[in-house]
Coordinates of C-alpha atoms in Angstrom, one line a residue:
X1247 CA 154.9 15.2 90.2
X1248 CA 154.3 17.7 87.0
X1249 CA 155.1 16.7 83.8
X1250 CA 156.9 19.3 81.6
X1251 CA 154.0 20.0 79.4
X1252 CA 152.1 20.8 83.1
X1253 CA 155.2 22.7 84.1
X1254 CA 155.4 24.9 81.2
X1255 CA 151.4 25.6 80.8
X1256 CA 151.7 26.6 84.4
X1257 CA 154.7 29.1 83.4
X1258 CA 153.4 30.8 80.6
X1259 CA 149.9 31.5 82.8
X1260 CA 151.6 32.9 85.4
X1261 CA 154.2 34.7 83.5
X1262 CA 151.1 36.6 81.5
X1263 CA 148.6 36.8 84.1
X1264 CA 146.6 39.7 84.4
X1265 CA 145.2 41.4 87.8
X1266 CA 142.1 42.4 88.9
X1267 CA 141.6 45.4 91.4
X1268 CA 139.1 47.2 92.7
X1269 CA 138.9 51.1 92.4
X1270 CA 139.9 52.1 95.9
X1271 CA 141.5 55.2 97.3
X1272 CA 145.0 54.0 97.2
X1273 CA 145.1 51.2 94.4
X1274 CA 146.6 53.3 91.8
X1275 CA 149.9 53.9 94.1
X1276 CA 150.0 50.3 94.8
X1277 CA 149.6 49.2 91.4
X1278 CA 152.6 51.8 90.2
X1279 CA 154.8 50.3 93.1
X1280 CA 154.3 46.4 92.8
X1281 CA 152.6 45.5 89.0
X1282 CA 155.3 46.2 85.7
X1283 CA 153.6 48.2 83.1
X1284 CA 154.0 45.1 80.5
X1285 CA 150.8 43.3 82.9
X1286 CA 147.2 43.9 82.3
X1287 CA 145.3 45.8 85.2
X1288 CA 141.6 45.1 84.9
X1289 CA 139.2 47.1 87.4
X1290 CA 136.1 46.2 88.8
X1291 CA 132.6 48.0 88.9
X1292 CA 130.6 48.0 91.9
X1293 CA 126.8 49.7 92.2
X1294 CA 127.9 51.4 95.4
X1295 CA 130.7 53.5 93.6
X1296 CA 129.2 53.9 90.2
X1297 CA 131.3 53.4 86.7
X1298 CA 132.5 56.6 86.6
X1299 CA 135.1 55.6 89.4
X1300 CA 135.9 52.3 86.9
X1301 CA 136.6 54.3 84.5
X1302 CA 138.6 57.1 85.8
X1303 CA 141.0 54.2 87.6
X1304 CA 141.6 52.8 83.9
X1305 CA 142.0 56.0 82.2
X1306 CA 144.5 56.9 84.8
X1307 CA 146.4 53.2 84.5
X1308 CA 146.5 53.5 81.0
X1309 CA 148.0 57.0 81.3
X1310 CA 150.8 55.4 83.3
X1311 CA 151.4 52.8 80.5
X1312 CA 149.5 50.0 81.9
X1313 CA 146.2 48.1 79.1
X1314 CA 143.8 48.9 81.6
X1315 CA 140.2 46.7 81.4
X1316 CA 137.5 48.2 82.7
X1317 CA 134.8 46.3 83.7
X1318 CA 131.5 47.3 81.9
X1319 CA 128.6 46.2 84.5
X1320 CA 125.6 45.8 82.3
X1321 CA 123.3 46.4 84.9
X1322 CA 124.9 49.6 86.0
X1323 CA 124.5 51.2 82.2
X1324 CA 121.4 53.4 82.2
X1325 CA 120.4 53.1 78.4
X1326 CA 122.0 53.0 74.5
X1327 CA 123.1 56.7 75.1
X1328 CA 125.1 56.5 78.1
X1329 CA 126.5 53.2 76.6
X1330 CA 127.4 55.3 73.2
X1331 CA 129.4 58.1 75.6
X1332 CA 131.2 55.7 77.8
X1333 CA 132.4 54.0 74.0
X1334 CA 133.5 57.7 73.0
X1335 CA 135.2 58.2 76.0
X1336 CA 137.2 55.5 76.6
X1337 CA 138.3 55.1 72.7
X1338 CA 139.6 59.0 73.4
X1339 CA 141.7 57.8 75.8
X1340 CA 143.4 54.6 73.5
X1341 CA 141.7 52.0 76.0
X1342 CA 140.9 49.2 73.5
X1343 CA 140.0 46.1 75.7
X1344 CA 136.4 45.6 78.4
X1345 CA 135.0 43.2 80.0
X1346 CA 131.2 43.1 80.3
X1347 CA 129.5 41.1 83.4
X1348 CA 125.7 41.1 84.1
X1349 CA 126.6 42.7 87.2
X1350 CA 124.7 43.3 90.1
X1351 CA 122.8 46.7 90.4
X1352 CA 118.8 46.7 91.1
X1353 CA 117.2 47.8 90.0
X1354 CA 119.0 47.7 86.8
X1355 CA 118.6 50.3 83.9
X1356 CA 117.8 49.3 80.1
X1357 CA 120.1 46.4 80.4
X1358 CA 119.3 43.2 82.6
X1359 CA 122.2 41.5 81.1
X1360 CA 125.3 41.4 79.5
X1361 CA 123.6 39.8 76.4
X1362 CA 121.5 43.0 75.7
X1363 CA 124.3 45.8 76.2
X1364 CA 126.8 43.6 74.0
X1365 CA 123.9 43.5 71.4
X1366 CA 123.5 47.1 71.6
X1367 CA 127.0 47.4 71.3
X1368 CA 127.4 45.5 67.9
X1369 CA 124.9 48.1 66.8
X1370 CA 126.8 51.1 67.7
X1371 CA 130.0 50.3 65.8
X1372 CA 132.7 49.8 69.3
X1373 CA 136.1 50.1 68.4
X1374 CA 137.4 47.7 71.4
X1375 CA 139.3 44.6 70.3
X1376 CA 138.5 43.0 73.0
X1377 CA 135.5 41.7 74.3
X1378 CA 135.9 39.7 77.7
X1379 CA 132.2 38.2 79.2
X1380 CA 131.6 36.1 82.6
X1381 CA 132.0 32.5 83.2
X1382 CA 130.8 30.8 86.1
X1383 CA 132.1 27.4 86.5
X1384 CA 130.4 27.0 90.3
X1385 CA 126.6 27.7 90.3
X1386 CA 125.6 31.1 89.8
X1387 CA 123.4 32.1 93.0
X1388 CA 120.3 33.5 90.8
X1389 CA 121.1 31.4 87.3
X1390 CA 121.2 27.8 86.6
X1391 CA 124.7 26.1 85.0
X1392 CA 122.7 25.2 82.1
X1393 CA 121.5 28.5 81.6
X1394 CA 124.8 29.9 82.6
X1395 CA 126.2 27.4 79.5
X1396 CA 123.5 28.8 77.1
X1397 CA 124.5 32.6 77.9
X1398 CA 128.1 31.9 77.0
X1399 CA 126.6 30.3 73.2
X1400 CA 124.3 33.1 73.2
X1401 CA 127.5 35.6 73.7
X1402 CA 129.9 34.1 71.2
X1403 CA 129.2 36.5 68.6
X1404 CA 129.9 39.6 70.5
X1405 CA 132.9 38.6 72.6
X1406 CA 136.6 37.5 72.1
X1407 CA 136.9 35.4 75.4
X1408 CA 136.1 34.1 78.4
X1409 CA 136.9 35.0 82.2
X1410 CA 136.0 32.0 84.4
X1411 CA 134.5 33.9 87.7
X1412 CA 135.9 33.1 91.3
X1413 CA 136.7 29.0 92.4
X1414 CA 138.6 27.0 94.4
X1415 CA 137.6 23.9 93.2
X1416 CA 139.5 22.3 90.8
X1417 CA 137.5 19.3 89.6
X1418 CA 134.4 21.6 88.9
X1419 CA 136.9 23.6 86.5
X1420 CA 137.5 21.1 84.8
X1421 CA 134.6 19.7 84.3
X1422 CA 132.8 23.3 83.2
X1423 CA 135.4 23.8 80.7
X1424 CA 134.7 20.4 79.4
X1425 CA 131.5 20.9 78.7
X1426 CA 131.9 24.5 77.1
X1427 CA 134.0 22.6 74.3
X1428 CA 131.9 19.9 74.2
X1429 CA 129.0 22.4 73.6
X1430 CA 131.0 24.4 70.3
X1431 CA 131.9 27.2 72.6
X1432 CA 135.5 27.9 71.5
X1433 CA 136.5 31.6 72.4
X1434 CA 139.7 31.2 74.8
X1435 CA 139.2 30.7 78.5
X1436 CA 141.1 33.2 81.0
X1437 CA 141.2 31.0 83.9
X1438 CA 140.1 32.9 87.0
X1439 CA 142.5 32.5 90.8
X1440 CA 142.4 34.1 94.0
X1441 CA 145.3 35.8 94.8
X1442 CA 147.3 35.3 98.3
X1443 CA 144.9 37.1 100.4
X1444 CA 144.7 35.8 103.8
X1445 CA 141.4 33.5 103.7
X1446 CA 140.3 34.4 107.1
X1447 CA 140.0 37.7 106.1
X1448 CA 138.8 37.0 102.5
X1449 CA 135.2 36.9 103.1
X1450 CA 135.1 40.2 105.5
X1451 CA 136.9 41.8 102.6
X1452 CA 134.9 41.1 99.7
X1453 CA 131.5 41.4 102.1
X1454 CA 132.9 45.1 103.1
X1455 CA 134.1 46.5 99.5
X1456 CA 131.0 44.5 97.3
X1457 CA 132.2 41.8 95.3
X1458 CA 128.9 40.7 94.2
X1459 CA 129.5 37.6 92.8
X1460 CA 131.9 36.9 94.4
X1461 CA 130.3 37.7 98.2
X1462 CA 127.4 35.6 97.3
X1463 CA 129.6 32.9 96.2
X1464 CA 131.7 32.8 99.3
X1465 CA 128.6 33.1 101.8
X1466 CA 126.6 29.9 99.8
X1467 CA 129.2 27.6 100.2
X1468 CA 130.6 28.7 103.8
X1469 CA 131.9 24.9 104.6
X1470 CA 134.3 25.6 101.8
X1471 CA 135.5 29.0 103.2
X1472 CA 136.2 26.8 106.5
X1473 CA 138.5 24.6 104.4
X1474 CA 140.4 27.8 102.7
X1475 CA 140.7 29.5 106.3
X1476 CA 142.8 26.5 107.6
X1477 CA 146.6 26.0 106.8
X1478 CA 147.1 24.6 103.7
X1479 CA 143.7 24.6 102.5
X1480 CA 144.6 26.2 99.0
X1481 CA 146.8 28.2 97.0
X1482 CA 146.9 29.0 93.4
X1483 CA 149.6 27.0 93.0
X1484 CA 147.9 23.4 93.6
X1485 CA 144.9 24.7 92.3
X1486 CA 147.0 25.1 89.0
X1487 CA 148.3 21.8 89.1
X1488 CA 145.1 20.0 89.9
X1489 CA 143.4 21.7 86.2
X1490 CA 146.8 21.4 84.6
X1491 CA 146.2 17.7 83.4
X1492 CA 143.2 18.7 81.3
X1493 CA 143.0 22.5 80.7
X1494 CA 147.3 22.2 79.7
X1495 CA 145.6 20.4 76.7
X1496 CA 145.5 22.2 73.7
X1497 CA 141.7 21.6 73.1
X1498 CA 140.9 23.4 76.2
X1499 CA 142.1 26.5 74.8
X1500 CA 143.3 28.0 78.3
X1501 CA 144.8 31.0 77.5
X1502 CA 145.6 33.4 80.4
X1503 CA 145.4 33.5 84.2
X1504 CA 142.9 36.1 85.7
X1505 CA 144.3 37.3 89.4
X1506 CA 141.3 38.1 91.6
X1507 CA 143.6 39.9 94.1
X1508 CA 141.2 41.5 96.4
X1509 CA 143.9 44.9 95.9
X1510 CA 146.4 42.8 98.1
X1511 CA 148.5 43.4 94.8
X1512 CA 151.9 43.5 96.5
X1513 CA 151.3 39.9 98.2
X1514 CA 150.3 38.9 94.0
X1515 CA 153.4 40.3 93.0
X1516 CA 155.3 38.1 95.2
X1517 CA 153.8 35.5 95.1
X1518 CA 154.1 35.2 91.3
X1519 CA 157.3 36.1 91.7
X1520 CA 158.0 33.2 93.4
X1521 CA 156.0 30.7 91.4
X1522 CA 157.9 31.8 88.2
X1523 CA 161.2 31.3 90.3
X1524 CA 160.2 28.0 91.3
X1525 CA 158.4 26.7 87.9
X1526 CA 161.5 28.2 85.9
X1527 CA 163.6 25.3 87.8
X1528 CA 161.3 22.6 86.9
X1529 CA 161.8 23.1 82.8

C-alpha cells in the first residue's frame, strides 16, 4: 500500500512528465493530436538521420507551442563551428532548453563526449537555460558505473540536471541515485520510464529505428527482456512505486519523469491519463 507522501510524489511526476520521441515521418501529427502544448516534447538524435532532422522536429514543436529539447549528440557534432551555428540557430528560434548525450556516431567528429562539447560550449557564451546530460543507472555497455559516476562530477559545472537513461529495474535506481548524492552530485534527477509500448515488440522497435543506448541495453540483458515480454512483467506504474520509498525523499532530489515512449505517444497519453485518474483518488 502507498503512503500519501508516495502517492503524491507519484502525482506530481506524472502530472509534469515530459516525452521523448524520435524524429519520424509522422511524429509531429501524433504529437499535435495526443500531447497538450503545456508538456515538454524532447527529440532524439540518431547517426543514421543526422541532427538536422532533430532540429527541424523541435523548431517545428516549438512553433506549435510546445518547449521542444533537442537532443545534442556530442558525437554527431563535427567541430566548435558547427556547434556555434546549431547555438545561433536554435536561440533564433526561442528554443532555450538541450540535452547533451555522448551519443553514438563513429567515428565521431571533434567531440568524443558530452564532457568536451559542454566545455566548448561554456566557451562560446550559450544562451540555453537548460542543460540536461545522461545518466545511466544500469551499466553502460562501453563505460564502467564508476566512470559513469565520475562523468556526472565531471559535468556538474556545465549542466542543470540529470536524465536517468532507460531501466526497469527498480532496486538499481535506487541504489545509483544513492550513491550520486552520496558522492556531492546534487543537480536534480529526471527519472527515466518506458512508456506502454508492447514489450514483445520493444526490442524490434528500438533495434529497427536506432536507439543506441538503449538497443544495446535491451540486447545485453535479454533474460530481462523475457521478463518484460510476459504479462505483468512491468509497467511504469510499479516501477514508480518500487523507487517511491527512497527517491519520494526530499534528499533525492527527483524532480521530473522522462517518458521514453518509443513514438507510441497516444498509448503515453492514455496511460498517464489513467494513472493521474487513479493516483488523484488515492490523496
Amino acid at each position: 500500500m502507498r503512503n500519501k507522501r508516495a502517492t503524491e510524489w507519484m502525482s506530481r511526476l506524472v502530472r509534469d512528465a515530459r516525452y521523448e520521441v524520435l524524429p519520424t515521418g509522422t511524429i509531429e501529427d501524433k504529437v499535435l493530436e495526443h500531447v497538450p502544448v503545456e508538456q515538454t516534447i524532447t527529440v532524439t538524435a540518431s547517426p543514421s538521420k543526422g541532427l538536422d532532422v532533430t532540429l527541424d522536429l523541435a523548431e517545428r514543436l516549438t512553433g506549435h507551442g510546445y518547449t521542444a529539447v533537442p537532443h545534442l549528440a556530442a558525437r554527431m557534432v563535427r567541430d566548435k563551428a558547427e556547434l556555434a551555428e546549431i547555438c545561433d540557430r536554435l536561440a533564433g528560434k526561442g528554443i532555450t532548453k538541450i540535452f547533451v548525450p555522448g551519443g553514438d556516431a563513429d567515428p565521431p567528429g571533434a567531440y568524443p563526449d558530452a564532457l568536451s562539447l559542454l566545455e566548448d560550449l561554456k566557451e562560446i557564451g550559450h544562451s540555453f537555460d537548460q542543460v540536461g546530460i545522461a545518466g545511466y543507472p544500469e551499466s553502460h555497455p562501453t563505460i564502467s558505473d564508476d566512470l559513469t559516476i565520475q562523468s556526472m562530477w565531471d559535468k556538474r559545472k556545465y549542466a542543470t540536471h540529470v536524465v536517468s537513461n532507460l531501466t526497469f529495474d527498480a532496486k538499481v535506481v535506487n541504489t545509483w541515485v544513492t550513491r550520486m548524492r552520496a558522492r556531492g552530485i546534487t543537480m536534480p534527477l529526471l527519472l527515466g520510464v518506458p512508456g506502454p509500448v508492447e514489450r514483445a515488440k520493444l526490442l524490434a522497435m528500438a533495434t529497427r529505428i536506432g536507439v543506441g543506448e538503449s538497443t544495446r541495453f535491451l540486447n545485453k540483458n535479454k533474460g530481462m527482456f523475457a521478463r518484460l515480454a510476459a504479462p505483468g512483467g512491468f509497467t511504469g506504474e510499479s516501477f514508480l512505486e518500487k523507487c517511491a520509498p527512497t527517491l519520494s525523499a526530499p534528499e533525492a532530489l527527483v524532480e521530473g519523469l522522462h517518458v521514453y515512449t518509443f513514438n507510441q505517444v497516444a498509448e503515453t497519453a492514455a496511460w498517464r491519463r489513467d494513472l493521474l485518474a487513479r493516483l488523484a483518488k488515492d490523496l
